[in-house]
mmCIF file of N, CA and C in Angstrom:
data_model
loop_
_atom_site.group_PDB
_atom_site.id
_atom_site.type_symbol
_atom_site.label_atom_id
_atom_site.label_comp_id
_atom_site.label_asym_id
_atom_site.label_seq_id
_atom_site.Cartn_x
_atom_site.Cartn_y
_atom_site.Cartn_z
ATOM 1 N N MET A 1 0.850 -1.171 0.000
ATOM 2 C CA MET A 1 0.000 0.000 0.000
ATOM 3 C C MET A 1 0.901 1.241 0.000
ATOM 4 N N PRO A 2 0.619 2.196 -0.886
ATOM 5 C CA PRO A 2 1.429 3.421 -0.901
ATOM 6 C C PRO A 2 1.299 4.188 0.418
ATOM 7 N N GLN A 3 2.360 4.875 0.772
ATOM 8 C CA GLN A 3 2.368 5.623 2.025
ATOM 9 C C GLN A 3 1.319 6.732 2.006
ATOM 10 N N GLU A 4 0.983 7.244 0.821
ATOM 11 C CA GLU A 4 -0.037 8.284 0.727
ATOM 12 C C GLU A 4 -1.385 7.800 1.249
ATOM 13 N N ILE A 5 -1.712 6.530 1.021
ATOM 14 C CA ILE A 5 -2.969 5.977 1.536
ATOM 15 C C ILE A 5 -2.930 5.933 3.063
ATOM 16 N N SER A 6 -1.800 5.525 3.619
ATOM 17 C CA SER A 6 -1.664 5.506 5.082
ATOM 18 C C SER A 6 -1.804 6.907 5.661
ATOM 19 N N LEU A 7 -1.204 7.888 5.003
ATOM 20 C CA LEU A 7 -1.320 9.269 5.468
ATOM 21 C C LEU A 7 -2.752 9.789 5.329
ATOM 22 N N LEU A 8 -3.432 9.366 4.291
ATOM 23 C CA LEU A 8 -4.844 9.742 4.127
ATOM 24 C C LEU A 8 -5.685 9.169 5.263
ATOM 25 N N LEU A 9 -5.405 7.953 5.668
ATOM 26 C CA LEU A 9 -6.110 7.350 6.802
ATOM 27 C C LEU A 9 -5.827 8.117 8.092
ATOM 28 N N ILE A 10 -4.582 8.510 8.292
ATOM 29 C CA ILE A 10 -4.228 9.289 9.482
ATOM 30 C C ILE A 10 -4.969 10.616 9.479
ATOM 31 N N TYR A 11 -4.985 11.290 8.324
ATOM 32 C CA TYR A 11 -5.694 12.566 8.244
ATOM 33 C C TYR A 11 -7.189 12.371 8.487
ATOM 34 N N SER A 12 -7.742 11.293 7.989
ATOM 35 C CA SER A 12 -9.164 11.013 8.211
ATOM 36 C C SER A 12 -9.461 10.847 9.700
ATOM 37 N N LEU A 13 -8.567 10.201 10.426
ATOM 38 C CA LEU A 13 -8.736 10.090 11.881
ATOM 39 C C LEU A 13 -8.619 11.451 12.555
ATOM 40 N N CYS A 14 -7.750 12.299 12.034
ATOM 41 C CA CYS A 14 -7.652 13.671 12.562
ATOM 42 C C CYS A 14 -8.960 14.421 12.348
ATOM 43 N N VAL A 15 -9.594 14.198 11.206
ATOM 44 C CA VAL A 15 -10.884 14.839 10.919
ATOM 45 C C VAL A 15 -11.939 14.356 11.916
ATOM 46 N N VAL A 16 -11.919 13.075 12.242
ATOM 47 C CA VAL A 16 -12.842 12.546 13.251
ATOM 48 C C VAL A 16 -12.574 13.205 14.604
ATOM 49 N N ALA A 17 -11.302 13.367 14.960
ATOM 50 C CA ALA A 17 -10.961 14.038 16.220
ATOM 51 C C ALA A 17 -11.437 15.489 16.214
ATOM 52 N N MET A 18 -11.341 16.147 15.067
ATOM 53 C CA MET A 18 -11.829 17.519 14.950
ATOM 54 C C MET A 18 -13.342 17.574 15.105
ATOM 55 N N LEU A 19 -14.032 16.592 14.556
ATOM 56 C CA LEU A 19 -15.491 16.514 14.712
ATOM 57 C C LEU A 19 -15.851 16.348 16.179
ATOM 58 N N LEU A 20 -15.133 15.481 16.870
ATOM 59 C CA LEU A 20 -15.410 15.268 18.285
ATOM 60 C C LEU A 20 -15.158 16.535 19.098
ATOM 61 N N SER A 21 -14.076 17.224 18.813
ATOM 62 C CA SER A 21 -13.795 18.458 19.559
ATOM 63 C C SER A 21 -14.840 19.525 19.245
ATOM 64 N N GLN A 22 -15.255 19.616 18.002
ATOM 65 C CA GLN A 22 -16.311 20.572 17.634
ATOM 66 C C GLN A 22 -17.607 20.222 18.352
ATOM 67 N N SER A 23 -17.918 18.955 18.446
ATOM 68 C CA SER A 23 -19.145 18.513 19.125
ATOM 69 C C SER A 23 -19.099 18.838 20.615
ATOM 70 N N VAL A 24 -17.948 18.636 21.240
ATOM 71 C CA VAL A 24 -17.805 18.948 22.665
ATOM 72 C C VAL A 24 -17.966 20.440 22.902
ATOM 73 N N LEU A 25 -17.344 21.261 22.068
ATOM 74 C CA LEU A 25 -17.474 22.710 22.220
ATOM 75 C C LEU A 25 -18.919 23.168 22.016
ATOM 76 N N THR A 26 -19.604 22.553 21.066
ATOM 77 C CA THR A 26 -21.015 22.877 20.841
ATOM 78 C C THR A 26 -21.861 22.441 22.026
ATOM 79 N N TYR A 27 -21.565 21.291 22.597
ATOM 80 C CA TYR A 27 -22.269 20.808 23.787
ATOM 81 C C TYR A 27 -22.122 21.790 24.943
ATOM 82 N N PHE A 28 -20.891 22.273 25.169
ATOM 83 C CA PHE A 28 -20.667 23.209 26.277
ATOM 84 C C PHE A 28 -21.394 24.537 26.058
ATOM 85 N N GLN A 29 -21.584 24.919 24.810
ATOM 86 C CA GLN A 29 -22.281 26.176 24.559
ATOM 87 C C GLN A 29 -23.794 26.032 24.676
ATOM 88 N N HIS A 30 -24.348 24.927 24.171
ATOM 89 C CA HIS A 30 -25.807 24.802 24.068
ATOM 90 C C HIS A 30 -26.422 23.835 25.070
ATOM 91 N N GLY A 31 -25.669 22.873 25.545
ATOM 92 C CA GLY A 31 -26.217 21.866 26.442
ATOM 93 C C GLY A 31 -26.866 20.732 25.670
ATOM 94 N N LEU A 32 -27.046 19.633 26.357
ATOM 95 C CA LEU A 32 -27.567 18.420 25.719
ATOM 96 C C LEU A 32 -29.021 18.562 25.285
ATOM 97 N N ALA A 33 -29.833 19.237 26.064
ATOM 98 C CA ALA A 33 -31.261 19.349 25.761
ATOM 99 C C ALA A 33 -31.495 19.972 24.383
ATOM 100 N N GLN A 34 -30.755 21.028 24.054
ATOM 101 C CA GLN A 34 -30.928 21.664 22.745
ATOM 102 C C GLN A 34 -30.364 20.814 21.615
ATOM 103 N N LEU A 35 -29.310 20.079 21.896
ATOM 104 C CA LEU A 35 -28.631 19.351 20.828
ATOM 105 C C LEU A 35 -29.309 18.050 20.438
ATOM 106 N N VAL A 36 -30.138 17.491 21.311
ATOM 107 C CA VAL A 36 -30.830 16.251 20.934
ATOM 108 C C VAL A 36 -32.128 16.533 20.184
ATOM 109 N N GLY A 37 -32.507 17.789 20.107
ATOM 110 C CA GLY A 37 -33.714 18.163 19.376
ATOM 111 C C GLY A 37 -33.427 18.305 17.892
ATOM 112 N N ASP A 38 -34.296 19.049 17.213
ATOM 113 C CA ASP A 38 -34.162 19.200 15.763
ATOM 114 C C ASP A 38 -33.101 20.225 15.355
ATOM 115 N N ARG A 39 -32.609 21.011 16.300
ATOM 116 C CA ARG A 39 -31.540 21.989 16.091
ATOM 117 C C ARG A 39 -31.918 23.086 15.089
ATOM 118 N N GLU A 40 -33.202 23.307 14.870
ATOM 119 C CA GLU A 40 -33.641 24.329 13.915
ATOM 120 C C GLU A 40 -33.149 25.715 14.296
ATOM 121 N N ASP A 41 -33.191 26.039 15.569
ATOM 122 C CA ASP A 41 -32.822 27.378 16.017
ATOM 123 C C ASP A 41 -31.529 27.389 16.823
ATOM 124 N N VAL A 42 -30.662 26.423 16.572
ATOM 125 C CA VAL A 42 -29.395 26.350 17.295
ATOM 126 C C VAL A 42 -28.286 26.888 16.391
ATOM 127 N N PHE A 43 -27.691 27.989 16.798
ATOM 128 C CA PHE A 43 -26.595 28.590 16.051
ATOM 129 C C PHE A 43 -25.429 28.800 17.009
ATOM 130 N N SER A 44 -24.321 28.207 16.673
ATOM 131 C CA SER A 44 -23.147 28.314 17.527
ATOM 132 C C SER A 44 -22.414 29.617 17.255
ATOM 133 N N THR A 45 -21.903 30.208 18.319
ATOM 134 C CA THR A 45 -21.109 31.429 18.210
ATOM 135 C C THR A 45 -19.820 31.235 18.989
ATOM 136 N N GLY A 46 -18.932 32.202 18.892
ATOM 137 C CA GLY A 46 -17.681 32.132 19.636
ATOM 138 C C GLY A 46 -16.840 30.935 19.238
ATOM 139 N N VAL A 47 -16.235 30.303 20.218
ATOM 140 C CA VAL A 47 -15.345 29.169 19.969
ATOM 141 C C VAL A 47 -16.094 28.019 19.292
ATOM 142 N N ALA A 48 -17.306 27.734 19.731
ATOM 143 C CA ALA A 48 -18.080 26.637 19.140
ATOM 144 C C ALA A 48 -18.409 26.937 17.681
ATOM 145 N N GLY A 49 -18.756 28.181 17.379
ATOM 146 C CA GLY A 49 -19.048 28.566 15.997
ATOM 147 C C GLY A 49 -17.814 28.475 15.113
ATOM 148 N N ARG A 50 -16.686 28.932 15.643
ATOM 149 C CA ARG A 50 -15.443 28.832 14.873
ATOM 150 C C ARG A 50 -15.055 27.376 14.656
ATOM 151 N N ALA A 51 -15.253 26.533 15.671
ATOM 152 C CA ALA A 51 -14.940 25.105 15.525
ATOM 153 C C ALA A 51 -15.829 24.466 14.461
ATOM 154 N N GLU A 52 -17.086 24.859 14.417
ATOM 155 C CA GLU A 52 -18.004 24.319 13.404
ATOM 156 C C GLU A 52 -17.568 24.730 11.998
ATOM 157 N N ARG A 53 -17.222 26.000 11.826
ATOM 158 C CA ARG A 53 -16.781 26.474 10.508
ATOM 159 C C ARG A 53 -15.450 25.838 10.108
ATOM 160 N N ALA A 54 -14.545 25.697 11.069
ATOM 161 C CA ALA A 54 -13.252 25.067 10.787
ATOM 162 C C ALA A 54 -13.444 23.609 10.396
ATOM 163 N N PHE A 55 -14.348 22.917 11.087
ATOM 164 C CA PHE A 55 -14.594 21.513 10.744
ATOM 165 C C PHE A 55 -15.197 21.394 9.348
ATOM 166 N N ASN A 56 -16.164 22.241 9.027
ATOM 167 C CA ASN A 56 -16.784 22.184 7.691
ATOM 168 C C ASN A 56 -15.735 22.391 6.602
ATOM 169 N N ASN A 57 -14.833 23.338 6.806
ATOM 170 C CA ASN A 57 -13.778 23.586 5.837
ATOM 171 C C ASN A 57 -12.842 22.391 5.743
ATOM 172 N N THR A 58 -12.550 21.785 6.878
ATOM 173 C CA THR A 58 -11.664 20.618 6.914
ATOM 174 C C THR A 58 -12.294 19.428 6.199
ATOM 175 N N LEU A 59 -13.585 19.244 6.386
ATOM 176 C CA LEU A 59 -14.270 18.139 5.718
ATOM 177 C C LEU A 59 -14.240 18.306 4.203
ATOM 178 N N ILE A 60 -14.419 19.523 3.736
ATOM 179 C CA ILE A 60 -14.342 19.796 2.302
ATOM 180 C C ILE A 60 -12.935 19.489 1.786
ATOM 181 N N SER A 61 -11.926 19.857 2.552
ATOM 182 C CA SER A 61 -10.551 19.596 2.118
ATOM 183 C C SER A 61 -10.270 18.099 2.034
ATOM 184 N N LEU A 62 -10.911 17.321 2.893
ATOM 185 C CA LEU A 62 -10.732 15.861 2.839
ATOM 186 C C LEU A 62 -11.255 15.298 1.516
ATOM 187 N N VAL A 63 -12.361 15.815 1.059
ATOM 188 C CA VAL A 63 -12.919 15.367 -0.226
ATOM 189 C C VAL A 63 -11.943 15.656 -1.354
ATOM 190 N N PHE A 64 -11.402 16.877 -1.372
ATOM 191 C CA PHE A 64 -10.454 17.234 -2.426
ATOM 192 C C PHE A 64 -9.154 16.458 -2.322
ATOM 193 N N LEU A 65 -8.754 16.071 -1.136
ATOM 194 C CA LEU A 65 -7.521 15.323 -0.952
ATOM 195 C C LEU A 65 -7.635 13.892 -1.478
ATOM 196 N N CYS A 66 -8.796 13.300 -1.319
ATOM 197 C CA CYS A 66 -8.982 11.900 -1.718
ATOM 198 C C CYS A 66 -8.753 11.681 -3.212
ATOM 199 N N ILE A 67 -9.137 12.630 -4.027
ATOM 200 C CA ILE A 67 -9.079 12.451 -5.485
ATOM 201 C C ILE A 67 -7.651 12.232 -5.977
ATOM 202 N N PRO A 68 -6.703 13.120 -5.703
ATOM 203 C CA PRO A 68 -5.347 12.841 -6.199
ATOM 204 C C PRO A 68 -4.675 11.660 -5.499
ATOM 205 N N VAL A 69 -4.967 11.462 -4.219
ATOM 206 C CA VAL A 69 -4.339 10.346 -3.506
ATOM 207 C C VAL A 69 -4.805 9.012 -4.102
ATOM 208 N N PHE A 70 -6.098 8.867 -4.350
ATOM 209 C CA PHE A 70 -6.597 7.627 -4.944
ATOM 210 C C PHE A 70 -6.108 7.459 -6.379
ATOM 211 N N THR A 71 -6.022 8.549 -7.118
ATOM 212 C CA THR A 71 -5.520 8.471 -8.493
ATOM 213 C C THR A 71 -4.088 7.969 -8.512
ATOM 214 N N MET A 72 -3.256 8.524 -7.634
ATOM 215 C CA MET A 72 -1.856 8.079 -7.576
ATOM 216 C C MET A 72 -1.753 6.639 -7.063
ATOM 217 N N ALA A 73 -2.603 6.263 -6.126
ATOM 218 C CA ALA A 73 -2.570 4.892 -5.599
ATOM 219 C C ALA A 73 -2.964 3.888 -6.676
ATOM 220 N N LEU A 74 -3.984 4.230 -7.452
ATOM 221 C CA LEU A 74 -4.397 3.330 -8.535
ATOM 222 C C LEU A 74 -3.299 3.160 -9.586
ATOM 223 N N ALA A 75 -2.513 4.203 -9.778
ATOM 224 C CA ALA A 75 -1.407 4.134 -10.738
ATOM 225 C C ALA A 75 -0.134 3.596 -10.098
ATOM 226 N N ASP A 76 -0.205 3.273 -8.798
ATOM 227 C CA ASP A 76 0.955 2.795 -8.039
ATOM 228 C C ASP A 76 2.106 3.794 -8.140
ATOM 229 N N TYR A 77 1.763 5.062 -7.927
ATOM 230 C CA TYR A 77 2.722 6.161 -8.034
ATOM 231 C C TYR A 77 2.920 6.789 -6.669
ATOM 232 N N SER A 78 4.149 6.811 -6.226
ATOM 233 C CA SER A 78 4.481 7.423 -4.946
ATOM 234 C C SER A 78 5.913 7.911 -5.017
ATOM 235 N N THR A 79 6.116 9.171 -4.627
ATOM 236 C CA THR A 79 7.469 9.716 -4.596
ATOM 237 C C THR A 79 7.690 10.394 -3.241
ATOM 238 N N SER A 80 8.924 10.695 -2.966
ATOM 239 C CA SER A 80 9.215 11.390 -1.710
ATOM 240 C C SER A 80 8.572 12.774 -1.700
ATOM 241 N N SER A 81 8.441 13.401 -2.858
ATOM 242 C CA SER A 81 7.836 14.736 -2.895
ATOM 243 C C SER A 81 6.325 14.682 -2.677
ATOM 244 N N THR A 82 5.651 13.640 -3.153
ATOM 245 C CA THR A 82 4.206 13.541 -2.907
ATOM 246 C C THR A 82 3.942 13.198 -1.437
ATOM 247 N N ILE A 83 4.797 12.378 -0.859
ATOM 248 C CA ILE A 83 4.668 12.061 0.574
ATOM 249 C C ILE A 83 4.902 13.324 1.399
ATOM 250 N N PHE A 84 5.925 14.093 1.027
ATOM 251 C CA PHE A 84 6.212 15.338 1.734
ATOM 252 C C PHE A 84 5.051 16.332 1.603
ATOM 253 N N ALA A 85 4.505 16.469 0.405
ATOM 254 C CA ALA A 85 3.379 17.384 0.184
ATOM 255 C C ALA A 85 2.182 16.971 1.027
ATOM 256 N N LEU A 86 1.945 15.691 1.135
ATOM 257 C CA LEU A 86 0.824 15.206 1.940
ATOM 258 C C LEU A 86 1.058 15.464 3.429
ATOM 259 N N LYS A 87 2.272 15.293 3.887
ATOM 260 C CA LYS A 87 2.588 15.584 5.288
ATOM 261 C C LYS A 87 2.441 17.081 5.576
ATOM 262 N N VAL A 88 2.913 17.909 4.658
ATOM 263 C CA VAL A 88 2.747 19.361 4.813
ATOM 264 C C VAL A 88 1.267 19.700 4.883
ATOM 265 N N PHE A 89 0.474 19.083 4.003
ATOM 266 C CA PHE A 89 -0.975 19.311 4.000
ATOM 267 C C PHE A 89 -1.583 18.961 5.359
ATOM 268 N N ILE A 90 -1.242 17.793 5.879
ATOM 269 C CA ILE A 90 -1.825 17.327 7.138
ATOM 270 C C ILE A 90 -1.462 18.274 8.288
ATOM 271 N N TYR A 91 -0.200 18.619 8.391
ATOM 272 C CA TYR A 91 0.202 19.537 9.462
ATOM 273 C C TYR A 91 -0.467 20.904 9.300
ATOM 274 N N ALA A 92 -0.521 21.389 8.080
ATOM 275 C CA ALA A 92 -1.156 22.687 7.836
ATOM 276 C C ALA A 92 -2.627 22.655 8.229
ATOM 277 N N ARG A 93 -3.315 21.569 7.910
ATOM 278 C CA ARG A 93 -4.745 21.482 8.225
ATOM 279 C C ARG A 93 -4.980 21.336 9.731
ATOM 280 N N ILE A 94 -4.132 20.605 10.420
ATOM 281 C CA ILE A 94 -4.290 20.476 11.874
ATOM 282 C C ILE A 94 -4.087 21.842 12.532
ATOM 283 N N PHE A 95 -3.022 22.536 12.136
ATOM 284 C CA PHE A 95 -2.769 23.851 12.722
ATOM 285 C C PHE A 95 -3.785 24.884 12.245
ATOM 286 N N TYR A 96 -4.329 24.686 11.045
ATOM 287 C CA TYR A 96 -5.409 25.554 10.559
ATOM 288 C C TYR A 96 -6.618 25.434 11.490
ATOM 289 N N PHE A 97 -6.992 24.206 11.795
ATOM 290 C CA PHE A 97 -8.143 23.971 12.668
ATOM 291 C C PHE A 97 -7.934 24.652 14.023
ATOM 292 N N LEU A 98 -6.747 24.467 14.588
ATOM 293 C CA LEU A 98 -6.458 25.071 15.897
ATOM 294 C C LEU A 98 -6.423 26.597 15.820
ATOM 295 N N SER A 99 -5.810 27.129 14.778
ATOM 296 C CA SER A 99 -5.730 28.590 14.667
ATOM 297 C C SER A 99 -7.095 29.199 14.386
ATOM 298 N N TYR A 100 -7.971 28.466 13.706
ATOM 299 C CA TYR A 100 -9.332 28.958 13.475
ATOM 300 C C TYR A 100 -10.083 29.024 14.805
ATOM 301 N N ILE A 101 -9.987 27.982 15.596
ATOM 302 C CA ILE A 101 -10.667 27.955 16.898
ATOM 303 C C ILE A 101 -10.145 29.077 17.802
ATOM 304 N N LEU A 102 -8.835 29.300 17.756
ATOM 305 C CA LEU A 102 -8.225 30.317 18.607
ATOM 306 C C LEU A 102 -8.298 31.725 18.006
ATOM 307 N N ALA A 103 -8.903 31.848 16.832
ATOM 308 C CA ALA A 103 -9.102 33.136 16.148
ATOM 309 C C ALA A 103 -7.793 33.847 15.824
ATOM 310 N N VAL A 104 -6.829 33.100 15.300
ATOM 311 C CA VAL A 104 -5.563 33.679 14.852
ATOM 312 C C VAL A 104 -5.672 33.844 13.331
ATOM 313 N N ALA A 105 -6.193 34.991 12.915
ATOM 314 C CA ALA A 105 -6.637 35.190 11.535
ATOM 315 C C ALA A 105 -5.532 35.027 10.491
ATOM 316 N N TYR A 106 -4.441 35.744 10.601
ATOM 317 C CA TYR A 106 -3.425 35.707 9.540
ATOM 318 C C TYR A 106 -2.748 34.350 9.450
ATOM 319 N N LEU A 107 -2.464 33.750 10.581
ATOM 320 C CA LEU A 107 -1.879 32.415 10.573
ATOM 321 C C LEU A 107 -2.838 31.425 9.932
ATOM 322 N N ARG A 108 -4.110 31.519 10.297
ATOM 323 C CA ARG A 108 -5.131 30.639 9.726
ATOM 324 C C ARG A 108 -5.143 30.745 8.205
ATOM 325 N N SER A 109 -5.114 31.954 7.683
ATOM 326 C CA SER A 109 -5.146 32.150 6.237
ATOM 327 C C SER A 109 -3.895 31.594 5.562
ATOM 328 N N CYS A 110 -2.743 31.803 6.179
ATOM 329 C CA CYS A 110 -1.500 31.248 5.620
ATOM 330 C C CYS A 110 -1.539 29.730 5.581
ATOM 331 N N LEU A 111 -2.038 29.125 6.635
ATOM 332 C CA LEU A 111 -2.130 27.660 6.681
ATOM 333 C C LEU A 111 -3.121 27.138 5.656
ATOM 334 N N TRP A 112 -4.197 27.882 5.441
ATOM 335 C CA TRP A 112 -5.168 27.484 4.416
ATOM 336 C C TRP A 112 -4.504 27.471 3.042
ATOM 337 N N TRP A 113 -3.725 28.512 2.747
ATOM 338 C CA TRP A 113 -3.037 28.583 1.459
ATOM 339 C C TRP A 113 -1.989 27.490 1.317
ATOM 340 N N ILE A 114 -1.276 27.189 2.375
ATOM 341 C CA ILE A 114 -0.278 26.118 2.327
ATOM 342 C C ILE A 114 -0.958 24.791 2.015
ATOM 343 N N SER A 115 -2.082 24.524 2.665
ATOM 344 C CA SER A 115 -2.784 23.257 2.404
ATOM 345 C C SER A 115 -3.342 23.231 0.982
ATOM 346 N N LEU A 116 -3.838 24.367 0.495
ATOM 347 C CA LEU A 116 -4.344 24.409 -0.882
ATOM 348 C C LEU A 116 -3.222 24.151 -1.883
ATOM 349 N N LEU A 117 -2.073 24.785 -1.680
ATOM 350 C CA LEU A 117 -0.944 24.557 -2.586
ATOM 351 C C LEU A 117 -0.483 23.103 -2.549
ATOM 352 N N SER A 118 -0.539 22.489 -1.385
ATOM 353 C CA SER A 118 -0.183 21.066 -1.282
ATOM 354 C C SER A 118 -1.144 20.200 -2.089
ATOM 355 N N ILE A 119 -2.438 20.497 -1.984
ATOM 356 C CA ILE A 119 -3.429 19.736 -2.756
ATOM 357 C C ILE A 119 -3.210 19.946 -4.252
ATOM 358 N N LEU A 120 -2.946 21.186 -4.651
ATOM 359 C CA LEU A 120 -2.718 21.455 -6.072
ATOM 360 C C LEU A 120 -1.492 20.705 -6.582
ATOM 361 N N TYR A 121 -0.454 20.615 -5.768
ATOM 362 C CA TYR A 121 0.730 19.853 -6.147
ATOM 363 C C TYR A 121 0.385 18.372 -6.321
ATOM 364 N N LEU A 122 -0.425 17.847 -5.414
ATOM 365 C CA LEU A 122 -0.838 16.443 -5.527
ATOM 366 C C LEU A 122 -1.714 16.230 -6.761
ATOM 367 N N PHE A 123 -2.594 17.172 -7.054
ATOM 368 C CA PHE A 123 -3.397 17.083 -8.274
ATOM 369 C C PHE A 123 -2.512 17.107 -9.516
ATOM 370 N N TYR A 124 -1.512 17.977 -9.510
ATOM 371 C CA TYR A 124 -0.582 18.045 -10.640
ATOM 372 C C TYR A 124 0.068 16.678 -10.871
ATOM 373 N N ASN A 125 0.555 16.060 -9.806
ATOM 374 C CA ASN A 125 1.176 14.730 -9.942
ATOM 375 C C ASN A 125 0.179 13.685 -10.399
ATOM 376 N N ALA A 126 -1.036 13.756 -9.887
ATOM 377 C CA ALA A 126 -2.067 12.790 -10.271
ATOM 378 C C ALA A 126 -2.415 12.934 -11.753
ATOM 379 N N ILE A 127 -2.479 14.161 -12.234
ATOM 380 C CA ILE A 127 -2.782 14.383 -13.651
ATOM 381 C C ILE A 127 -1.652 13.861 -14.518
ATOM 382 N N ILE A 128 -0.428 14.145 -14.134
ATOM 383 C CA ILE A 128 0.733 13.668 -14.901
ATOM 384 C C ILE A 128 0.739 12.143 -14.960
ATOM 385 N N VAL A 129 0.549 11.508 -13.824
ATOM 386 C CA VAL A 129 0.599 10.044 -13.795
ATOM 387 C C VAL A 129 -0.597 9.431 -14.533
ATOM 388 N N SER A 130 -1.729 10.098 -14.505
ATOM 389 C CA SER A 130 -2.901 9.550 -15.218
ATOM 390 C C SER A 130 -2.744 9.670 -16.733
ATOM 391 N N GLN A 131 -1.995 10.653 -17.182
ATOM 392 C CA GLN A 131 -1.768 10.802 -18.620
ATOM 393 C C GLN A 131 -0.717 9.840 -19.135
ATOM 394 N N THR A 132 0.180 9.399 -18.280
ATOM 395 C CA THR A 132 1.219 8.476 -18.721
ATOM 396 C C THR A 132 0.800 7.024 -18.601
ATOM 397 N N SER A 133 -0.279 6.785 -17.883
ATOM 398 C CA SER A 133 -0.726 5.377 -17.690
ATOM 399 C C SER A 133 -1.541 4.891 -18.858
#
């Protein structure tokens, strides 16, 4: 199994951990009674709201990450640079989530761009390998 698949699994577990932390923060803000209902009028603010927005952004990034990783895995393509790009992506996204929750705006934006550039690099490699196969 290519190392990129293993790293994708690790990142997926990080996303689950982010979901759990977002859920705990939402619980502390609203309480269990509101959260077991239909949640029609439940809107998170502050730390819980930022955690919810950070998680939603992280979940979207997971979808975009899967495409080049699976493409490269199907082509049995793995290089040290794709592994490095994936590790950079994972670290950037973890610190992005934390900086979003802590409201560190400029750092958050820089980390978002770093993760986007990492995904674009992986897409570039996936496109190259798909054209040569």
